[in-house]
Tab-separated table of C-alpha atoms and ligand atoms in Angstrom:
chain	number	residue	atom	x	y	z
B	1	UNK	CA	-11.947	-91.370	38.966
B	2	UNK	CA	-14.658	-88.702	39.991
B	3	UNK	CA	-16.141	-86.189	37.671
B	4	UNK	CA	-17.303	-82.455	38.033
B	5	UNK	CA	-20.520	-82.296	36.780
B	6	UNK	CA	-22.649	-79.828	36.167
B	7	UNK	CA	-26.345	-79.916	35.502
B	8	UNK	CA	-29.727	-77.731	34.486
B	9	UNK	CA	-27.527	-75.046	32.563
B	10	UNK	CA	-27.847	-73.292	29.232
B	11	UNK	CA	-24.129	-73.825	27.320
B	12	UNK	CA	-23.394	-71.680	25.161
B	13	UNK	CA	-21.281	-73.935	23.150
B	14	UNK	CA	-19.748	-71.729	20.527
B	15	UNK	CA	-18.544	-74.564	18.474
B	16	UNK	CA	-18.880	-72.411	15.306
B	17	UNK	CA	-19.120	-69.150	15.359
B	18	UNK	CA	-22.309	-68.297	13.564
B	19	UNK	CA	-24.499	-68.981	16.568
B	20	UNK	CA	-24.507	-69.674	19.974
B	21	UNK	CA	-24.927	-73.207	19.781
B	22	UNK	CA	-27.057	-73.328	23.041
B	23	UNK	CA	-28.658	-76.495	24.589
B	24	UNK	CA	-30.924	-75.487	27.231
B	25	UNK	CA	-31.573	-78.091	30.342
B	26	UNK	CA	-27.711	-79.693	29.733
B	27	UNK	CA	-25.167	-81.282	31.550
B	28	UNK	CA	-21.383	-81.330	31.275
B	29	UNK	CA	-18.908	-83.457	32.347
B	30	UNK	CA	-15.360	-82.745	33.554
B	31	UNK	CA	-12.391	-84.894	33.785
B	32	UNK	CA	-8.737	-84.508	34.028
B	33	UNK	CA	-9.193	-81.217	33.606
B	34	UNK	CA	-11.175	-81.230	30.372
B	35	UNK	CA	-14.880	-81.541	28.848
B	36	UNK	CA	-15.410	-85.596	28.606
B	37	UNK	CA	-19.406	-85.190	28.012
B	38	UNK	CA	-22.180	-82.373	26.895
B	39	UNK	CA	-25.393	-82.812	26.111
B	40	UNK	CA	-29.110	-82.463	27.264
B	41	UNK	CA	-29.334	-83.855	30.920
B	42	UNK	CA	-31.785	-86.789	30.137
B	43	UNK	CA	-28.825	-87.700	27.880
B	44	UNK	CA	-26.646	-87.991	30.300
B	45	UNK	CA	-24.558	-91.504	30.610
B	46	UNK	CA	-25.469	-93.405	33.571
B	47	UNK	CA	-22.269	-93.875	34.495
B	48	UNK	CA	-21.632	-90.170	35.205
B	49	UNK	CA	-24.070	-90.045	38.212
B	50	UNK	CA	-22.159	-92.110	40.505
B	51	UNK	CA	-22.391	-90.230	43.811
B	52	UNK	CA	-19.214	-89.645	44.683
B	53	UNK	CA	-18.956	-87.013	41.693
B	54	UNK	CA	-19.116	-83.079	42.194
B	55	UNK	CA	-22.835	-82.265	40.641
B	56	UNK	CA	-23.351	-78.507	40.582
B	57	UNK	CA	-27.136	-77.518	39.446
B	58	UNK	CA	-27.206	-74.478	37.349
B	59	UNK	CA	-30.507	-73.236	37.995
B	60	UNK	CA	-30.982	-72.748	34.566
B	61	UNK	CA	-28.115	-70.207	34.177
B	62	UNK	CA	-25.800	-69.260	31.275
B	63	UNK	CA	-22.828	-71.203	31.011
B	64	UNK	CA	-19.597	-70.345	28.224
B	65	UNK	CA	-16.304	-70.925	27.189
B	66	UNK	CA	-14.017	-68.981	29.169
B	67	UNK	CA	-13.285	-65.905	27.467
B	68	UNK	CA	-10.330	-64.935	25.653
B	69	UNK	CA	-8.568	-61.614	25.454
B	70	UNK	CA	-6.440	-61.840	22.292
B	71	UNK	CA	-4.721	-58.903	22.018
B	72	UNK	CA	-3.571	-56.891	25.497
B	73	UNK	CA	-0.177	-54.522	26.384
B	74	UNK	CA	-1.198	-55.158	29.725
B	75	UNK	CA	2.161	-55.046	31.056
B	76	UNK	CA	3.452	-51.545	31.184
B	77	UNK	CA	4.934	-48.723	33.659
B	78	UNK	CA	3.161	-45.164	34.235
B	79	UNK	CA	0.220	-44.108	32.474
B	80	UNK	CA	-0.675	-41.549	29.533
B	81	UNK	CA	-3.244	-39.453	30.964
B	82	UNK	CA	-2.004	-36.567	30.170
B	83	UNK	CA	-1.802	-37.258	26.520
B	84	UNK	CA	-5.412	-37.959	26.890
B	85	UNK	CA	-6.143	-34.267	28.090
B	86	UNK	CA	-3.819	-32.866	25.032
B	87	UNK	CA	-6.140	-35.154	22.258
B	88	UNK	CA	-8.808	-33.226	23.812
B	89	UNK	CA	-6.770	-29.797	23.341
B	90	UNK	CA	-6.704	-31.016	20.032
B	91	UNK	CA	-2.969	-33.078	19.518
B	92	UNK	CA	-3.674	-35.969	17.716
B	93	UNK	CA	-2.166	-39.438	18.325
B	94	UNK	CA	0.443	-39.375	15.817
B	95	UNK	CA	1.671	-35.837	16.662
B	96	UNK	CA	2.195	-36.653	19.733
B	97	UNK	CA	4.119	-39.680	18.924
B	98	UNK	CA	6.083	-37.729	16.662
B	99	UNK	CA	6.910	-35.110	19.308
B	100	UNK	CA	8.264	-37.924	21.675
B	101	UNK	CA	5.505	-39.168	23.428
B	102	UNK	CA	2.773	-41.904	22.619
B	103	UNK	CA	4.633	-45.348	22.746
B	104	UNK	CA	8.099	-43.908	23.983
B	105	UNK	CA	7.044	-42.461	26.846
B	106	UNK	CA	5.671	-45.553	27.878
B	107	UNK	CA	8.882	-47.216	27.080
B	108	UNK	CA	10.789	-44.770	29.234
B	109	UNK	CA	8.390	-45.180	32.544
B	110	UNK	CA	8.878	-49.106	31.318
B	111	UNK	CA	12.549	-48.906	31.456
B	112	UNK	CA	12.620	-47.039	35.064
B	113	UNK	CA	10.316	-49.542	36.267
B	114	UNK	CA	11.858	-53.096	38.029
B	115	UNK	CA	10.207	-55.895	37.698
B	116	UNK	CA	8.363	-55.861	40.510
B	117	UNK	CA	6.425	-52.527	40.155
B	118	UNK	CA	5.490	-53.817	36.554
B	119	UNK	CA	4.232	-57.095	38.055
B	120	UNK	CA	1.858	-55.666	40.723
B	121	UNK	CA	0.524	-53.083	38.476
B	122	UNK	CA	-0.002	-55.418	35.595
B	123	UNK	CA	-1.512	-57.858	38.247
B	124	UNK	CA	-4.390	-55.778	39.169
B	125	UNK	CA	-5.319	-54.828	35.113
B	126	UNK	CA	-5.249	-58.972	35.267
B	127	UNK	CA	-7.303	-59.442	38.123
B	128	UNK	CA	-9.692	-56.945	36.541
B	129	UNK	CA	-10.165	-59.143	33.536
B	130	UNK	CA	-10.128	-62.024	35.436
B	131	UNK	CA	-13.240	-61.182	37.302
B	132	UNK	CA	-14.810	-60.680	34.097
B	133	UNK	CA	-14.332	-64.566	33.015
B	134	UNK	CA	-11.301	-64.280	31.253
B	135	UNK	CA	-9.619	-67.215	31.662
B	136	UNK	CA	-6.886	-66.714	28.372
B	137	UNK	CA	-5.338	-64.038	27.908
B	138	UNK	CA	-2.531	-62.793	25.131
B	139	UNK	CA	0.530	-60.436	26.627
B	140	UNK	CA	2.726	-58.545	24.226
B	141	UNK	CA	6.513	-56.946	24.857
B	142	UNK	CA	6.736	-53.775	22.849
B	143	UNK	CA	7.534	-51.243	25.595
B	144	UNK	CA	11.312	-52.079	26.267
B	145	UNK	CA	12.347	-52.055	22.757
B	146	UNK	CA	15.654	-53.344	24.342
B	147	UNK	CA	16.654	-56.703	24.923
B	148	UNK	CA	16.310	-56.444	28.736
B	149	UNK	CA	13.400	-54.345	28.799
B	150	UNK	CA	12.008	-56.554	26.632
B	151	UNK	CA	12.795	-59.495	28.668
B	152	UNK	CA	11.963	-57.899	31.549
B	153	UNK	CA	8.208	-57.330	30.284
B	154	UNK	CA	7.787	-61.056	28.922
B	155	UNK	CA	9.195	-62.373	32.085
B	156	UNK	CA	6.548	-60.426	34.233
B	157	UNK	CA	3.815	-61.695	31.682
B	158	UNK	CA	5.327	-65.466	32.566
B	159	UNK	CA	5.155	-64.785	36.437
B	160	UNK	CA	1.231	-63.317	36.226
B	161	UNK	CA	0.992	-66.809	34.249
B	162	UNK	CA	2.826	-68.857	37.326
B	163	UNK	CA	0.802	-67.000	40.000
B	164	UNK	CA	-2.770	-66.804	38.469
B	165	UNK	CA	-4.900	-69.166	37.672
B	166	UNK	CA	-5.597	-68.194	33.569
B	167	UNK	CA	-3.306	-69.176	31.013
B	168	UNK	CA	-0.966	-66.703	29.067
B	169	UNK	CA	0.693	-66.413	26.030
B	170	UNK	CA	3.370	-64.507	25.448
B	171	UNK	CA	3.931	-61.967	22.037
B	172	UNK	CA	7.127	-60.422	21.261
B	173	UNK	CA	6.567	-57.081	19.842
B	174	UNK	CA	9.707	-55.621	19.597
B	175	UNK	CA	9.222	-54.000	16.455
B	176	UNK	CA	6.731	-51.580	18.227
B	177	UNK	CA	8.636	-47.909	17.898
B	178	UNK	CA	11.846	-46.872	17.012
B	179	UNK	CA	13.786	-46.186	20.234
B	180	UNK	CA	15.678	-42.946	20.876
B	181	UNK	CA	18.896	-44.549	21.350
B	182	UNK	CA	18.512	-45.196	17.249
B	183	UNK	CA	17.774	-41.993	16.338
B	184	UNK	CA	15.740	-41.725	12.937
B	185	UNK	CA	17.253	-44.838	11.768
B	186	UNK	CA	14.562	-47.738	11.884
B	187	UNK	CA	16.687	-49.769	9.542
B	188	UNK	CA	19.369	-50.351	11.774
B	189	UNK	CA	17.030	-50.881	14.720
B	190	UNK	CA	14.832	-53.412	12.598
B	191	UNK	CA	18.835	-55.393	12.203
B	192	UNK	CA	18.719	-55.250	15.677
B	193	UNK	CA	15.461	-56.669	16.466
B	194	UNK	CA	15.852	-59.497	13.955
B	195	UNK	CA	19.575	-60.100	14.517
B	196	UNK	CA	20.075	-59.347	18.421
B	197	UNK	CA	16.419	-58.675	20.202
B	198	UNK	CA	14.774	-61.886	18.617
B	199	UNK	CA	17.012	-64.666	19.610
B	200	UNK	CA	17.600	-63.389	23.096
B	201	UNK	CA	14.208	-63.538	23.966
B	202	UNK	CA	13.718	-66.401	22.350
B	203	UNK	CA	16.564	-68.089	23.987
B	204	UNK	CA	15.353	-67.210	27.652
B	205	UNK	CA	11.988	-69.258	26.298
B	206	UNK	CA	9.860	-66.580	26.552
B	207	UNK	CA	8.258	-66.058	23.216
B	208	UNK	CA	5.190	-67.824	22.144
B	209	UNK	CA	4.525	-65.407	18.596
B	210	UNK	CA	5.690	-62.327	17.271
B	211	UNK	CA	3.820	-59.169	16.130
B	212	UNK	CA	4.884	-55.408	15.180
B	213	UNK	CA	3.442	-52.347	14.261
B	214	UNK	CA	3.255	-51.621	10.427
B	215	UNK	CA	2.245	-48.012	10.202
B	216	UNK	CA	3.721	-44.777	8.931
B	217	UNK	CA	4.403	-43.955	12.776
B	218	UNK	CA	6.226	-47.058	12.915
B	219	UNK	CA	7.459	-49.782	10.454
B	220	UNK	CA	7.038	-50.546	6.796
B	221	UNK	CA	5.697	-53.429	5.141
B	222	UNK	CA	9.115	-54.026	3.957
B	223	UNK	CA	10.901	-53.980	7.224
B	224	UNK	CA	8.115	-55.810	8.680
B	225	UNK	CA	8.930	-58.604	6.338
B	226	UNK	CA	12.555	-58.800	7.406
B	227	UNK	CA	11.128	-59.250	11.204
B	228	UNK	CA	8.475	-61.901	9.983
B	229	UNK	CA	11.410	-63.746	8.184
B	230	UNK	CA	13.254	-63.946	11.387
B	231	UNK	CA	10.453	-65.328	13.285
B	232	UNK	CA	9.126	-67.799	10.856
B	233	UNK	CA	13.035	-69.352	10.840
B	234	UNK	CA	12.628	-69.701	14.448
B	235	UNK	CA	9.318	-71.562	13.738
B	236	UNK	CA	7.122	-69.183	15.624
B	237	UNK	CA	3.900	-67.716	14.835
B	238	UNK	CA	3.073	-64.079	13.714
B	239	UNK	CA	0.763	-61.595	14.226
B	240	UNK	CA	0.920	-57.745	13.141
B	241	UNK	CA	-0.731	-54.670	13.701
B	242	UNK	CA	-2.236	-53.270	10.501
B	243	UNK	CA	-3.943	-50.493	8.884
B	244	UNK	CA	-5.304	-49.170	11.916
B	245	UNK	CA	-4.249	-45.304	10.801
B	246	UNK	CA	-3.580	-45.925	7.265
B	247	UNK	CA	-3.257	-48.670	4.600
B	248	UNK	CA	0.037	-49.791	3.853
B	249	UNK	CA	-0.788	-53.304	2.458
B	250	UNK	CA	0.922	-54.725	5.728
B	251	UNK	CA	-2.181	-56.931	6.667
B	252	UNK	CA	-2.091	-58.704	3.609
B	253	UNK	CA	1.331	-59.593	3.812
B	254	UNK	CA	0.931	-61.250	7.106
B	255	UNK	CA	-1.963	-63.074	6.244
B	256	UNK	CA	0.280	-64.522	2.843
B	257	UNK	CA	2.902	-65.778	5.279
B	258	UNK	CA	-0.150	-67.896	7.117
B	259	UNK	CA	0.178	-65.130	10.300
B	260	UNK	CA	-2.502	-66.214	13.345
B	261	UNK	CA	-3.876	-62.609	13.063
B	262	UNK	CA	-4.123	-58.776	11.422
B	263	UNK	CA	-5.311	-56.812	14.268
B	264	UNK	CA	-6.838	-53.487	14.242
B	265	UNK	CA	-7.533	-53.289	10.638
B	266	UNK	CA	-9.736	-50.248	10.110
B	267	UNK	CA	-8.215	-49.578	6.772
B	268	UNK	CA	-8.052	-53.081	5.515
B	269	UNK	CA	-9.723	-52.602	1.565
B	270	UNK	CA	-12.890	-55.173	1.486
B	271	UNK	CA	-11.322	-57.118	-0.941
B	272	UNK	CA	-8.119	-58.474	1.240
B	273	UNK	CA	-10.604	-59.889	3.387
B	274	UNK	CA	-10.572	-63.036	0.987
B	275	UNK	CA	-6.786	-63.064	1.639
B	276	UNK	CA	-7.287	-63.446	5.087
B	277	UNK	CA	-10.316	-66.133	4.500
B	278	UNK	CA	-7.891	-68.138	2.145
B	279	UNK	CA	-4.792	-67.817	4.643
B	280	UNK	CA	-7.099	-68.888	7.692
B	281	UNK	CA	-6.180	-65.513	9.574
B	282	UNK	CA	-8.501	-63.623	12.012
B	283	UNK	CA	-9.389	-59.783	11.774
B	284	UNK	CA	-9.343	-58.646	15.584
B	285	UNK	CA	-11.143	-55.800	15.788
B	286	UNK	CA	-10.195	-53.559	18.857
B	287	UNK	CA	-13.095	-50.668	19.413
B	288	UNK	CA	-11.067	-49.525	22.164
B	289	UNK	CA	-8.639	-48.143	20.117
B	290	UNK	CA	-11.194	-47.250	17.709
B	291	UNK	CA	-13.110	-44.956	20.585
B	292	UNK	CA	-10.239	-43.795	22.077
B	293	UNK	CA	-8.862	-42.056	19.205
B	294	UNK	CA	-12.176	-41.166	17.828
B	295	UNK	CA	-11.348	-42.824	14.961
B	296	UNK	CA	-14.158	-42.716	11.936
B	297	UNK	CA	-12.629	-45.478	9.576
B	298	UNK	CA	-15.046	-48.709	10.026
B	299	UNK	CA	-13.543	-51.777	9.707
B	300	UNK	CA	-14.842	-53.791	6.507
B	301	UNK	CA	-16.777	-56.002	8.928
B	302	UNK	CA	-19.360	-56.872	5.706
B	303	UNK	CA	-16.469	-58.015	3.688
B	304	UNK	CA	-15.340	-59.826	6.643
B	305	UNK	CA	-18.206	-61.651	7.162
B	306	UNK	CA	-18.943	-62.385	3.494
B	307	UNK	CA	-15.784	-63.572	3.372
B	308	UNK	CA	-15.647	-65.849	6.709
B	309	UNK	CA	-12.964	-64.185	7.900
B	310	UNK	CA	-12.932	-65.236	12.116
B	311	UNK	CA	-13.389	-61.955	13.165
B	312	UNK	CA	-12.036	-61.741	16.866
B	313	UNK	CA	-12.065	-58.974	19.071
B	314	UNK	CA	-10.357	-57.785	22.111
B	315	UNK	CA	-9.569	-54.787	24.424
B	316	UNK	CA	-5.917	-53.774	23.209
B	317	UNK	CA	-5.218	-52.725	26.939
B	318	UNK	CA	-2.732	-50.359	27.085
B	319	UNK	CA	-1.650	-46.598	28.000
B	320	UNK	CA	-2.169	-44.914	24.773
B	321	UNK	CA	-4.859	-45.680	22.257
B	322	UNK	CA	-7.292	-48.150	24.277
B	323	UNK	CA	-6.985	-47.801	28.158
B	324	UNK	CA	-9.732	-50.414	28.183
B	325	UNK	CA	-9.766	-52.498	30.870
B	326	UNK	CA	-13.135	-54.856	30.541
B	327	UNK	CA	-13.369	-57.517	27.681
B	328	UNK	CA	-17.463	-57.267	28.543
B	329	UNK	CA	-17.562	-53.591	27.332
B	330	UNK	CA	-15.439	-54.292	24.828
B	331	UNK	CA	-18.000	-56.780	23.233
B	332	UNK	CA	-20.761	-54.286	23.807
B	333	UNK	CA	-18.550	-51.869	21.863
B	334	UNK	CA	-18.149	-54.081	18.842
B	335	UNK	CA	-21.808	-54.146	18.573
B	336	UNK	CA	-22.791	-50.499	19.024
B	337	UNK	CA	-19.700	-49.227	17.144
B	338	UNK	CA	-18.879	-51.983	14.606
B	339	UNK	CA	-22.537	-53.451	14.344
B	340	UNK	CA	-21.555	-56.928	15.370
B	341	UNK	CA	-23.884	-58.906	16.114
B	342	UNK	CA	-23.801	-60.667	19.964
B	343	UNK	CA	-23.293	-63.644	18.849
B	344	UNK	CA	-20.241	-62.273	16.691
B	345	UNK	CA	-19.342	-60.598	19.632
B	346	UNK	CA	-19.363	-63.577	22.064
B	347	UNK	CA	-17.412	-65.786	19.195
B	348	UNK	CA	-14.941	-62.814	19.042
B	349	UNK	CA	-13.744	-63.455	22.688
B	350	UNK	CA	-14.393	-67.374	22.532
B	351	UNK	CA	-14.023	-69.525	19.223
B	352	UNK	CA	-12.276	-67.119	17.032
B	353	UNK	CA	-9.808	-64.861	20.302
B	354	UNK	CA	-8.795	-68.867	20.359
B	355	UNK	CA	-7.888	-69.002	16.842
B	356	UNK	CA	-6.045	-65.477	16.697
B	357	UNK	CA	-3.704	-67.495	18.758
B	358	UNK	CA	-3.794	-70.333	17.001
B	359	UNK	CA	-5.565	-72.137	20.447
B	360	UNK	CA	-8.468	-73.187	18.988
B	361	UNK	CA	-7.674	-76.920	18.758
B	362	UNK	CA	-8.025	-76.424	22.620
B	363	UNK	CA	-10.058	-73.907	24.532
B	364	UNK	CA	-12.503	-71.203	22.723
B	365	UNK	CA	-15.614	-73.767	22.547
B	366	UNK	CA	-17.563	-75.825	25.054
B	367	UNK	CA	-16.631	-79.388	22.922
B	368	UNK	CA	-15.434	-82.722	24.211
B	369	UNK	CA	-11.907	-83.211	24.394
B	370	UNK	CA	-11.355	-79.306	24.640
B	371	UNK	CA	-10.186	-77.921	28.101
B	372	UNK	CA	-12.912	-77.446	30.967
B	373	UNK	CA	-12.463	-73.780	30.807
B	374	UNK	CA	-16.166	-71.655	31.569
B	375	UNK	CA	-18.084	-69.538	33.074
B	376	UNK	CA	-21.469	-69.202	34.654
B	377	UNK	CA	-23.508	-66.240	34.210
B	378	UNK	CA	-26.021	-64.789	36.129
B	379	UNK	CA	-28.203	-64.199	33.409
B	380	UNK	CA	-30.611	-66.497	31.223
B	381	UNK	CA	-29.904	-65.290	27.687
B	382	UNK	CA	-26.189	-65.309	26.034
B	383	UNK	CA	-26.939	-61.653	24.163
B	384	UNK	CA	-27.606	-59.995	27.614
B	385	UNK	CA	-23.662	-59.893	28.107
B	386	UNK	CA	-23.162	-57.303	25.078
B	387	UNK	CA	-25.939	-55.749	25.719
B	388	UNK	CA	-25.672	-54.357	29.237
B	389	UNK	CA	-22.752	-51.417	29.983
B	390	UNK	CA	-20.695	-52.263	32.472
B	391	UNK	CA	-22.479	-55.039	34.408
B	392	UNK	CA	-20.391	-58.049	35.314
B	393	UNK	CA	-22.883	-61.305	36.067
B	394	UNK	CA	-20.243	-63.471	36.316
B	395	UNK	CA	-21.080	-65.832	38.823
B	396	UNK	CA	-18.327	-68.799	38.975
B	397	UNK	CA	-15.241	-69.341	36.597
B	398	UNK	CA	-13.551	-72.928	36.084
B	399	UNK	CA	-10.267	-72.953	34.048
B	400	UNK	CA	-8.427	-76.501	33.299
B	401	UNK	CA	-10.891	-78.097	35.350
B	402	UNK	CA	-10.755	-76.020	38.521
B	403	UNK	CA	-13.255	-73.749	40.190
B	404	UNK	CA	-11.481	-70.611	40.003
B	405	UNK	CA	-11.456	-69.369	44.053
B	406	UNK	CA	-11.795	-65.480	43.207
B	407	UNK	CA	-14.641	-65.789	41.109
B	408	UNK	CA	-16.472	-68.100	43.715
B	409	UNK	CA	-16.764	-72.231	43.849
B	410	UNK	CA	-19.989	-72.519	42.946
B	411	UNK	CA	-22.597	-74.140	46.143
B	412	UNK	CA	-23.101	-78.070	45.340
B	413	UNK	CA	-26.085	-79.036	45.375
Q	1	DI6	N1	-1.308	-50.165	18.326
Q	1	DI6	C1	-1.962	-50.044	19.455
Q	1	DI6	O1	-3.131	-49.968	19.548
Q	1	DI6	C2	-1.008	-50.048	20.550
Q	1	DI6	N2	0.190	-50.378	19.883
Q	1	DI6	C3	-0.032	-50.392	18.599
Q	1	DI6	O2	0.838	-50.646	17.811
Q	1	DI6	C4	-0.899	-48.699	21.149
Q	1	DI6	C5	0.261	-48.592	22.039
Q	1	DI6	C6	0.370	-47.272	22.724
Q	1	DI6	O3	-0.104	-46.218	22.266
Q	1	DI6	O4	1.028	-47.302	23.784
Q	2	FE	FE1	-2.224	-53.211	20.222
């Protein structure tokens, strides 16, 4: 069976994520859709020059792991601009969720939205990424807060998967807000969630992990736990959102019940981090959110480190807090604003994005046996990709195998 092959490039290999792992002057081998060989090109096996193979010369150029975007609302009706211009009147985020708006007005221009409007919308904030090298990227629900709002949502997510060429995963984020329809009373809507929401969209096979939102503007630790206890029943994975505004402790409860990731967690005290490092859990930083809402609270990225916690990070797209829509300045963000380094950066949308959803055993890493999912870069040194704001030298994108059409088939040569 013939191989793609590609030649003369510098991989970025990622396979850990303390360095770059580059081999200048390699070769890599494709078949059935995954990596069968890397290595320096005078390395390479004899019998992967037969001529009948695809050989693509990479002029010396960068080539990575696809990237990963491990934490995105990118599915969503109407916008929040005009809760941007009150923040800058001076409303903060959490007044303004109080007063009604913030997540619920999303959730109303979600409800009033068929599935079709959401789909084309969300397809061009996907197309956006996707031109970046994103070849993985995470969806959540969180913006129907009903069960078919919230199916609604997760079955657009599904179709972007059918019709694009990048792999999904679904998160079920029901417990996101309190809806109006319960009034103050989160309790009963948390019942709801666990005993109602949660099985229906599981049912209709939409659900590949389940996050919420522990925060005083949302749910406790407590009723977090109740969701968490629902989900890990049903076998699936969790995630939550955590300290972001506040510390409620919510980040180390996840991480105790093994969850994939604590995201956000600005307020996470330096010593959890071990509890993450012992419970294998990523941080995933989001700067987006961080910027948006001018936010001073660092995340303990020392303690992190110290710890080796996989510290992820991502672009949180959505309407409120991070209307980010480029993983690239998003990695130049976790440098300049979190002081990661560029390699940390590039392993936050590579090795470690993969294991905040638990895909690491699969993509994230250029590694044999892992799927043929990368990008070539028009640029000859792996650091110039945090460090430039907003360029985009992505040249040519393969995911599963396949040249990705978009982002051009690269000329053979
Ligand atoms: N934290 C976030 O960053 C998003 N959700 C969450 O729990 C923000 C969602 C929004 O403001 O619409
Ligand atoms: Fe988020």
């Amino acid at each position: 069976m013939p191989y793609r092959l590609l030649t003369n490039a510098t991989l970025a290999t990622m396979q850990d994520s303390t360095s770059y792992g580059l081999i200048p002057s390699a070769s890599l081998v494709v078949e059935s859709g995954n990596i069968a060989w890397l290595g320096p090109d005078q390395q390479l096996p004899g019998r992967f020059k037969i001529s009948d193979n695809e050989s693509i010369n990479c002029q010396g150029q960068l080539v990575t792991p696809g990237l990963i975007d491990c934490h995105t609302h990118l599915v969503y009706g109407g916008n929040r601009a005009v809760e941007f211009e009150m923040r800058l009147e001076g409303a903060s985020y959490q007044q303004i969720a109080r007063a009604g708006g913030g997540i619920n007005s999303t959730v109303r221009h979600t409800r009033d939205a068929n599935e079709q409007e959401l789909f084309d919308k969300a397809a061009d904030r996907l197309h956006g990424l996707m031109t970046e090298g994103v070849t993985t990227v995470e969806i959540k629900s969180g913006y129907g807060l009903d069960i078919e709002n919230e199916i609604k949502m997760l079955k657009v997510a599904q179709k972007l998967a059918d019709q694009n060429p990048i792999r999904v995963k679904k998160t079920f984020l029901g417990a996101h807000a309190l809806p109006p329809e319960f009034k103050a009373d989160k309790d009963r809507y948390i019942d709801y969630v666990c005993d109602q929401m949660l099985p229906a969209v599981v049912e209709a096979g939409l659900v590949d992990a389940v996050d919420g939102f522990c925060e005083g503007i949302a749910f406790s630790v407590e009723q977090m736990e109740k969701v968490f206890d629902k989900a890990q029943a049903l076998n699936l994975p969790i995630k939550l959102h955590a300290e972001q505004l506040s510390h409620l402790g919510g980040a180390a409860m996840a991480a105790m019940r093994g969850a994939l990731s604590v995201d956000h967690v600005e307020y996470l005290k330096s010593q959890e981090a071990r509890i993450l490092a012992d419970n294998n859990t990523a941080a995933v930083l989001l700067p987006g959110a961080f910027y948006t809402l001018r936010e001073t609270q660092l995340p303990p990225v020392q303690a992190l480190r110290r710890n080796n916690v996989p510290i992820a990070i991502a672009t949180d797209l959505n309407p409120g807090s991070s209307p980010l829509h480029s993983l690239l300045l998003t990695m130049n963000m976790a440098c300049t604003l979190f002081s990661l380094t560029p390699v940390e950066a590039l392993a936050g949308v590579t090795i470690n994005a993969a294991k905040a959803l638990g895909l690491d055993h699969q993509i994230g890493s250029l590694e044999v046996g892992k799927s043929a999912d990368l990008v070539i870069w028009g640029v000859d040194h792996p650091a110039v990709l945090s460090y430039e704001i907003g360029s985009n030298h992505c040249k040519s994108v393969m995911i599963k195998g396949q040249w990705r059409e978009n982002n051009h088939q690269p000329i053979l040569n």
